[in-house]
Coordinates of C-alpha atoms in Angstrom, one line a residue:
Chain A
M285 CA -93.1 -78.3 222.1
E286 CA -90.1 -78.2 220.0
T287 CA -89.9 -74.9 218.2
N288 CA -86.3 -74.2 217.2
K289 CA -86.0 -76.8 214.7
K290 CA -83.0 -76.3 212.7
K291 CA -83.3 -75.7 208.9
S292 CA -81.5 -78.4 207.0
Y293 CA -78.5 -77.1 205.3
K294 CA -78.7 -76.7 201.5
K295 CA -75.5 -76.3 199.6
P296 CA -75.5 -73.0 197.6
Q297 CA -75.9 -73.7 193.9
L298 CA -74.6 -71.9 191.1
Q299 CA -77.2 -71.1 188.4
E300 CA -75.8 -70.6 184.7
V301 CA -77.9 -68.1 182.9
K302 CA -77.6 -68.4 179.1
L303 CA -77.9 -65.2 177.1
V304 CA -78.8 -64.8 173.4
P305 CA -75.7 -62.4 172.8
E306 CA -77.4 -60.5 169.7
E307 CA -80.5 -59.9 171.6
A308 CA -78.8 -58.9 175.1
V309 CA -76.6 -56.3 173.4
L310 CA -79.3 -55.0 171.0
T311 CA -77.5 -55.7 167.7
N312 CA -80.6 -57.4 166.0
C313 CA -83.7 -55.6 165.0
K314 CA -86.8 -57.3 163.7
T315 CA -87.0 -55.2 160.6
T316 CA -85.8 -55.8 157.1
A317 CA -82.9 -53.3 157.4
S318 CA -81.0 -55.1 159.8
R319 CA -81.3 -58.5 158.1
S320 CA -80.3 -56.8 154.6
N321 CA -77.6 -54.6 156.3
R322 CA -79.0 -51.3 155.1
T323 CA -80.6 -48.4 156.7
C324 CA -84.1 -49.2 157.4
T325 CA -87.0 -47.7 155.3
N326 CA -89.8 -49.3 156.9
A327 CA -92.2 -46.6 157.7
S328 CA -92.9 -47.9 161.1
C329 CA -89.3 -48.1 161.9
A330 CA -85.7 -47.2 161.5
T331 CA -82.5 -48.6 162.1
L332 CA -78.8 -47.8 161.8
S333 CA -77.1 -50.0 159.3
A334 CA -74.9 -52.8 160.8
N335 CA -71.3 -53.1 159.4
A336 CA -69.2 -55.8 160.4
N337 CA -66.9 -54.4 162.9
G338 CA -65.9 -55.5 166.3
S339 CA -66.8 -58.6 168.0
Chain B
M86 CA -86.8 -21.0 166.5
P87 CA -87.3 -24.6 165.8
E88 CA -89.3 -26.4 168.4
D89 CA -87.9 -29.5 170.3
L90 CA -89.5 -33.0 170.2
K91 CA -90.7 -34.4 173.3
L92 CA -91.4 -38.1 174.0
K93 CA -92.5 -39.7 177.3
I94 CA -91.6 -43.3 177.7
A95 CA -92.2 -45.0 181.0
D96 CA -92.8 -41.8 182.6
I97 CA -89.5 -40.3 181.6
V98 CA -89.8 -37.2 179.2
F99 CA -87.0 -36.8 176.8
S100 CA -86.6 -33.5 174.9
I101 CA -84.8 -33.6 171.4
L102 CA -83.5 -30.2 170.4
P103 CA -82.9 -29.5 166.8
T104 CA -79.9 -27.5 166.0
D105 CA -77.3 -26.7 163.2
G106 CA -79.7 -26.7 160.1
I107 CA -82.3 -29.1 161.5
K108 CA -85.5 -27.4 161.5
G109 CA -87.6 -30.1 162.9
F110 CA -88.2 -33.9 163.3
S111 CA -90.8 -36.3 161.9
L112 CA -91.8 -39.2 163.8
N113 CA -92.1 -42.8 162.9
K114 CA -95.6 -44.1 163.4
N115 CA -94.4 -46.3 166.5
Y116 CA -93.3 -43.3 168.3
T117 CA -96.4 -40.9 167.6
P118 CA -98.4 -42.2 170.9
F119 CA -95.3 -41.2 172.7
A120 CA -95.2 -37.7 171.7
A121 CA -96.0 -35.5 174.9
D122 CA -95.5 -32.2 176.9
G123 CA -93.9 -31.9 180.2
E124 CA -90.8 -30.9 182.0
P125 CA -87.9 -32.8 180.5
D126 CA -86.0 -35.6 182.5
V127 CA -83.5 -36.0 179.8
V128 CA -82.4 -33.2 177.3
L129 CA -80.7 -34.3 173.9
E130 CA -79.4 -31.8 171.3
T131 CA -78.7 -33.0 167.8
I132 CA -75.9 -31.8 166.0
R133 CA -75.5 -32.3 162.2
N134 CA -71.9 -33.1 160.6
G135 CA -70.5 -32.9 163.9
N136 CA -66.7 -33.7 163.8
P137 CA -66.5 -36.4 166.3
L138 CA -62.9 -35.4 167.2
L139 CA -64.0 -32.0 168.0
I140 CA -67.0 -33.1 170.0
K141 CA -64.9 -35.5 172.0
G142 CA -62.2 -33.1 172.2
G143 CA -61.1 -32.4 175.6
L144 CA -62.1 -35.6 176.6
S145 CA -59.0 -37.5 177.9
G146 CA -58.6 -41.2 178.6
E147 CA -61.0 -42.2 176.0
K148 CA -61.3 -46.1 176.2
T149 CA -63.5 -48.7 174.5
L150 CA -65.1 -50.6 177.1
F151 CA -67.8 -52.6 175.1
N152 CA -67.8 -53.6 171.5
T153 CA -70.5 -55.1 169.3
T154 CA -71.1 -55.4 165.6
L155 CA -73.6 -52.3 165.5
W156 CA -72.1 -50.1 168.1
N157 CA -69.5 -49.5 170.7
Y158 CA -69.4 -47.7 174.0
E159 CA -66.4 -45.6 175.3
Q160 CA -65.8 -43.6 178.5
A161 CA -64.1 -40.4 178.6
D162 CA -64.0 -38.2 181.6
G163 CA -66.9 -40.0 183.2
R164 CA -69.0 -39.2 180.1
H165 CA -70.7 -42.0 178.0
I166 CA -70.0 -42.2 174.5
F167 CA -71.8 -44.7 172.4
N168 CA -70.6 -44.8 168.6
F169 CA -73.1 -46.5 166.1
S170 CA -72.6 -48.1 162.7
L171 CA -68.9 -47.9 162.5
S172 CA -67.3 -47.7 159.0
P173 CA -65.3 -50.6 158.1
K174 CA -62.9 -48.2 156.4
N175 CA -62.0 -45.7 158.9
N176 CA -63.9 -46.8 161.9
R177 CA -65.8 -43.5 161.8
P178 CA -69.3 -43.7 163.3
Q179 CA -72.6 -42.6 161.6
R180 CA -73.9 -41.4 164.8
I181 CA -72.8 -40.5 168.1
L182 CA -74.6 -40.5 171.5
A183 CA -72.6 -38.6 174.0
L184 CA -73.9 -38.4 177.6
E185 CA -73.1 -36.6 180.7
P186 CA -72.1 -39.1 183.5
D187 CA -75.9 -39.3 184.8
Y188 CA -77.3 -39.9 181.3
K189 CA -79.7 -37.0 181.5
K190 CA -78.0 -34.6 179.3
G191 CA -76.3 -35.2 176.0
K192 CA -76.0 -35.0 172.1
I193 CA -76.9 -37.1 169.2
I194 CA -74.3 -36.3 166.6
L195 CA -75.0 -37.1 162.9
T196 CA -71.7 -37.5 161.2
K197 CA -73.4 -39.0 158.2
V198 CA -76.8 -37.2 157.6
R199 CA -79.4 -39.6 156.5
G200 CA -83.2 -39.1 156.6
L201 CA -82.9 -35.1 156.2
K202 CA -85.6 -33.8 154.0
N203 CA -86.0 -29.9 153.8
G204 CA -84.5 -29.6 157.2
I205 CA -86.7 -32.1 158.8
L206 CA -84.9 -35.0 160.3
Q207 CA -86.6 -38.4 160.2
S208 CA -86.3 -40.2 163.7
P209 CA -83.6 -38.9 165.5
F210 CA -84.3 -41.3 168.2
I211 CA -83.7 -44.5 166.1
Y212 CA -82.6 -48.3 167.0
P213 CA -80.6 -48.8 168.9
I214 CA -79.7 -45.3 170.2
D215 CA -83.1 -45.1 172.0
Q216 CA -83.1 -48.4 173.7
L217 CA -79.6 -48.1 174.8
L218 CA -80.3 -44.8 176.5
M219 CA -83.4 -46.3 178.1
I220 CA -81.7 -49.4 179.4
S221 CA -78.9 -47.1 180.8
L222 CA -81.3 -44.8 182.3
L223 CA -84.1 -47.2 183.8
P224 CA -82.0 -49.1 186.5
L225 CA -81.1 -45.9 187.9
M226 CA -84.7 -44.8 188.1
Q227 CA -86.0 -48.0 189.5
G228 CA -86.8 -49.7 186.4
L229 CA -86.0 -52.2 183.8
L230 CA -86.6 -52.9 180.1
V231 CA -87.8 -56.3 179.9
H232 CA -88.1 -58.6 176.8
S233 CA -91.8 -59.4 177.1
C234 CA -95.2 -58.5 176.0
G235 CA -97.7 -57.3 178.5
F236 CA -101.3 -56.1 178.6
K237 CA -103.8 -54.1 180.9
Y238 CA -107.0 -55.7 182.0
K239 CA -109.4 -54.2 184.5
N240 CA -106.7 -51.5 185.3
K241 CA -104.0 -54.1 186.1
G242 CA -100.8 -54.9 184.1
Y243 CA -99.5 -58.5 183.3
L244 CA -96.2 -59.3 181.7
F245 CA -95.2 -62.3 179.8
I246 CA -91.7 -62.7 179.2
G247 CA -89.3 -64.7 176.9
Q248 CA -86.8 -64.4 174.2
S249 CA -87.4 -64.1 170.6
G250 CA -89.7 -67.0 169.3
A251 CA -91.2 -67.6 172.7
G252 CA -94.6 -66.6 171.6
K253 CA -95.1 -62.8 172.6
S254 CA -96.5 -61.5 169.6
T255 CA -98.8 -64.5 169.2
L256 CA -100.0 -64.2 172.7
S257 CA -100.4 -60.2 172.4
Q258 CA -102.8 -61.2 169.5
I259 CA -104.7 -63.8 171.4
A260 CA -105.1 -61.6 174.4
G261 CA -106.0 -58.5 172.3
R262 CA -109.0 -60.3 170.9
N263 CA -110.8 -60.2 174.4
K264 CA -113.0 -57.4 175.4
G265 CA -111.5 -55.0 177.9
V266 CA -107.6 -56.2 177.0
H267 CA -105.4 -53.4 176.0
V268 CA -102.0 -54.7 174.7
L269 CA -99.2 -52.5 175.9
N270 CA -96.4 -53.8 173.5
D271 CA -95.6 -57.3 171.8
D272 CA -91.8 -57.2 172.6
R273 CA -90.7 -54.7 175.0
I274 CA -92.2 -53.5 178.4
A275 CA -90.6 -51.2 180.8
V276 CA -91.1 -51.9 184.5
R277 CA -90.8 -49.1 187.1
K278 CA -91.3 -48.8 190.8
K279 CA -93.0 -45.5 191.7
Q280 CA -94.3 -44.5 195.2
G281 CA -93.6 -48.2 196.3
R282 CA -95.4 -49.7 193.4
F283 CA -94.4 -51.5 190.3
Y284 CA -96.1 -50.4 187.0
V285 CA -95.6 -51.8 183.6
Y286 CA -95.5 -49.4 180.7
G287 CA -95.8 -49.8 177.0
T288 CA -92.9 -48.7 174.8
P289 CA -92.4 -47.9 171.0
W290 CA -90.3 -50.9 170.3
H291 CA -92.7 -53.5 169.1
G292 CA -92.1 -57.1 167.7
T293 CA -93.8 -58.9 164.7
A294 CA -97.2 -58.0 165.8
E295 CA -96.3 -54.1 165.8
I296 CA -98.4 -53.3 168.9
V297 CA -97.5 -50.4 170.6
S298 CA -99.2 -48.3 173.4
S299 CA -98.0 -45.4 175.7
E300 CA -100.5 -46.6 178.5
K301 CA -99.4 -48.1 181.9
A302 CA -100.8 -50.3 184.6
P303 CA -99.9 -51.4 188.0
L304 CA -98.1 -54.8 187.7
A305 CA -100.3 -57.5 189.3
G306 CA -98.6 -60.6 187.8
F307 CA -95.8 -61.9 185.4
F308 CA -95.1 -65.0 183.7
F309 CA -92.2 -66.9 182.1
L310 CA -93.4 -68.2 178.7
K311 CA -92.9 -71.8 177.6
K312 CA -94.5 -73.2 174.5
D313 CA -96.4 -76.4 175.2
A314 CA -99.1 -78.8 174.0
K315 CA -101.2 -77.8 177.1
N316 CA -101.9 -74.8 179.4
S317 CA -100.6 -74.9 182.8
L318 CA -98.9 -72.7 185.6
R319 CA -96.0 -73.5 187.6
E320 CA -94.7 -71.8 190.6
L321 CA -91.0 -70.7 190.7
S322 CA -88.5 -70.2 193.6
V323 CA -87.3 -66.6 194.1
P324 CA -83.8 -67.5 193.1
D325 CA -85.2 -68.9 189.9
I326 CA -87.4 -65.8 189.2
V327 CA -84.5 -63.4 189.9
S328 CA -82.2 -65.1 187.5
R329 CA -84.6 -65.6 184.8
L330 CA -85.9 -61.9 185.1
F331 CA -82.3 -60.8 185.0
K332 CA -81.7 -62.7 181.9
F333 CA -84.7 -61.3 180.2
S334 CA -84.0 -57.9 181.0
F335 CA -81.8 -55.6 178.8
L336 CA -78.9 -54.5 180.9
P337 CA -76.2 -51.8 180.9
F338 CA -73.4 -54.1 180.9
W339 CA -71.0 -51.1 180.7
D340 CA -72.3 -49.6 184.0
R341 CA -71.5 -51.3 187.2
E342 CA -73.9 -49.3 189.2
G343 CA -76.6 -49.8 186.5
I344 CA -76.2 -53.7 186.9
A345 CA -76.4 -53.6 190.5
S346 CA -79.5 -51.7 190.5
A347 CA -81.0 -53.9 187.9
L348 CA -80.3 -57.0 190.1
K349 CA -81.7 -55.3 193.0
I350 CA -84.9 -54.4 191.2
C351 CA -85.1 -58.1 189.8
E352 CA -85.0 -59.2 193.4
D353 CA -87.6 -56.7 194.6
I354 CA -90.2 -57.8 191.7
A355 CA -89.5 -61.4 192.5
V356 CA -90.5 -61.1 196.1
S357 CA -93.6 -58.6 195.6
I358 CA -95.4 -59.6 192.5
P359 CA -97.0 -63.2 191.8
C360 CA -94.8 -65.0 189.3
F361 CA -95.3 -68.3 187.4
E362 CA -93.9 -70.2 184.7
F363 CA -96.7 -70.4 182.0
S364 CA -96.7 -73.3 179.5
F365 CA -99.2 -72.4 176.9
T366 CA -100.8 -73.3 173.6
P367 CA -100.9 -70.6 170.9
D368 CA -104.8 -70.2 171.0
D369 CA -107.6 -68.8 173.2
R370 CA -107.3 -71.5 175.9
A371 CA -104.0 -69.8 177.0
F372 CA -105.9 -66.5 177.9
E373 CA -108.8 -68.5 179.5
L374 CA -106.2 -70.0 182.0
I375 CA -104.7 -66.5 182.9
R376 CA -108.1 -65.0 183.4
K377 CA -109.5 -67.9 185.4
E378 CA -106.4 -68.7 187.4
V379 CA -104.7 -65.5 188.0
I380 CA -106.6 -62.4 187.0
S381 CA -109.6 -63.3 189.2
Y382 CA -107.2 -63.6 192.2
T383 CA -105.0 -60.5 191.8

């Protein structure tokens, strides 16, 4: 019985992974503070304010 | 002498020491379940009104390697320096997290003190300081922080992965309505391999459903969320699982070794834990499908 069947060649594929930049690098927080650009006062959370700087 | 604050997240004990006029800390409610005792793995000292130049003094070759709108990362003599909330006027940060090369010892420097009342500092460990430290540490400790919700059911853990708007908080609320289901978190779950087994851990960093838990469970299955008009499960190839898991993990882009470890962990999880793409409707039928088709067999 034929057992050494060759596996058919499959060309390697490049898979592109799209990131959501602000999520990936932790610059967005789901609190009011990050949206209003102020330090968070929400009792359940705290966030440093985001000043426009850098890229 | 003021006592340190100890937090245990994903079986990592953080000790935060008050110094320099800080008498103690108050915790935001999402952190309270994580207050713990134990031998610390990471020790952080808080320094008030620290002069960043003095703190960074003696650190030659400082170089900004990663820059975002909220923080940047520098390296100096092998030490990791994260600067937060840079002033547009003088580029001076509000807080600095300075860590030794192994990330296990460091300082939180408050150049502009906010939230200090009667010597009690509110939340020394705030977004994104806490999560940046965690995502730097975890890959070096066989772990990952994953953008996901997760729950514990019959002592097993299940993870549902997706970016913002994928339905993590909705699914957490649906699952949480079922008897015996304990939701670990609706936005961030830590995964770690310990003694050859993967575990999922609740974290303090919740989403819109604001669900946190300090519990853990052995990982029995994980799913990539896809909103749909009907509920179904689709098997995925290992390369597809690895690339999706890598995408939805929070990665230390500033750390070559950390990125390599994270990729290896993604592969390890992909080959050892059942995984599916989960097309789901935002109602009880979604949980029913998982319960019937997956939980019964894992």
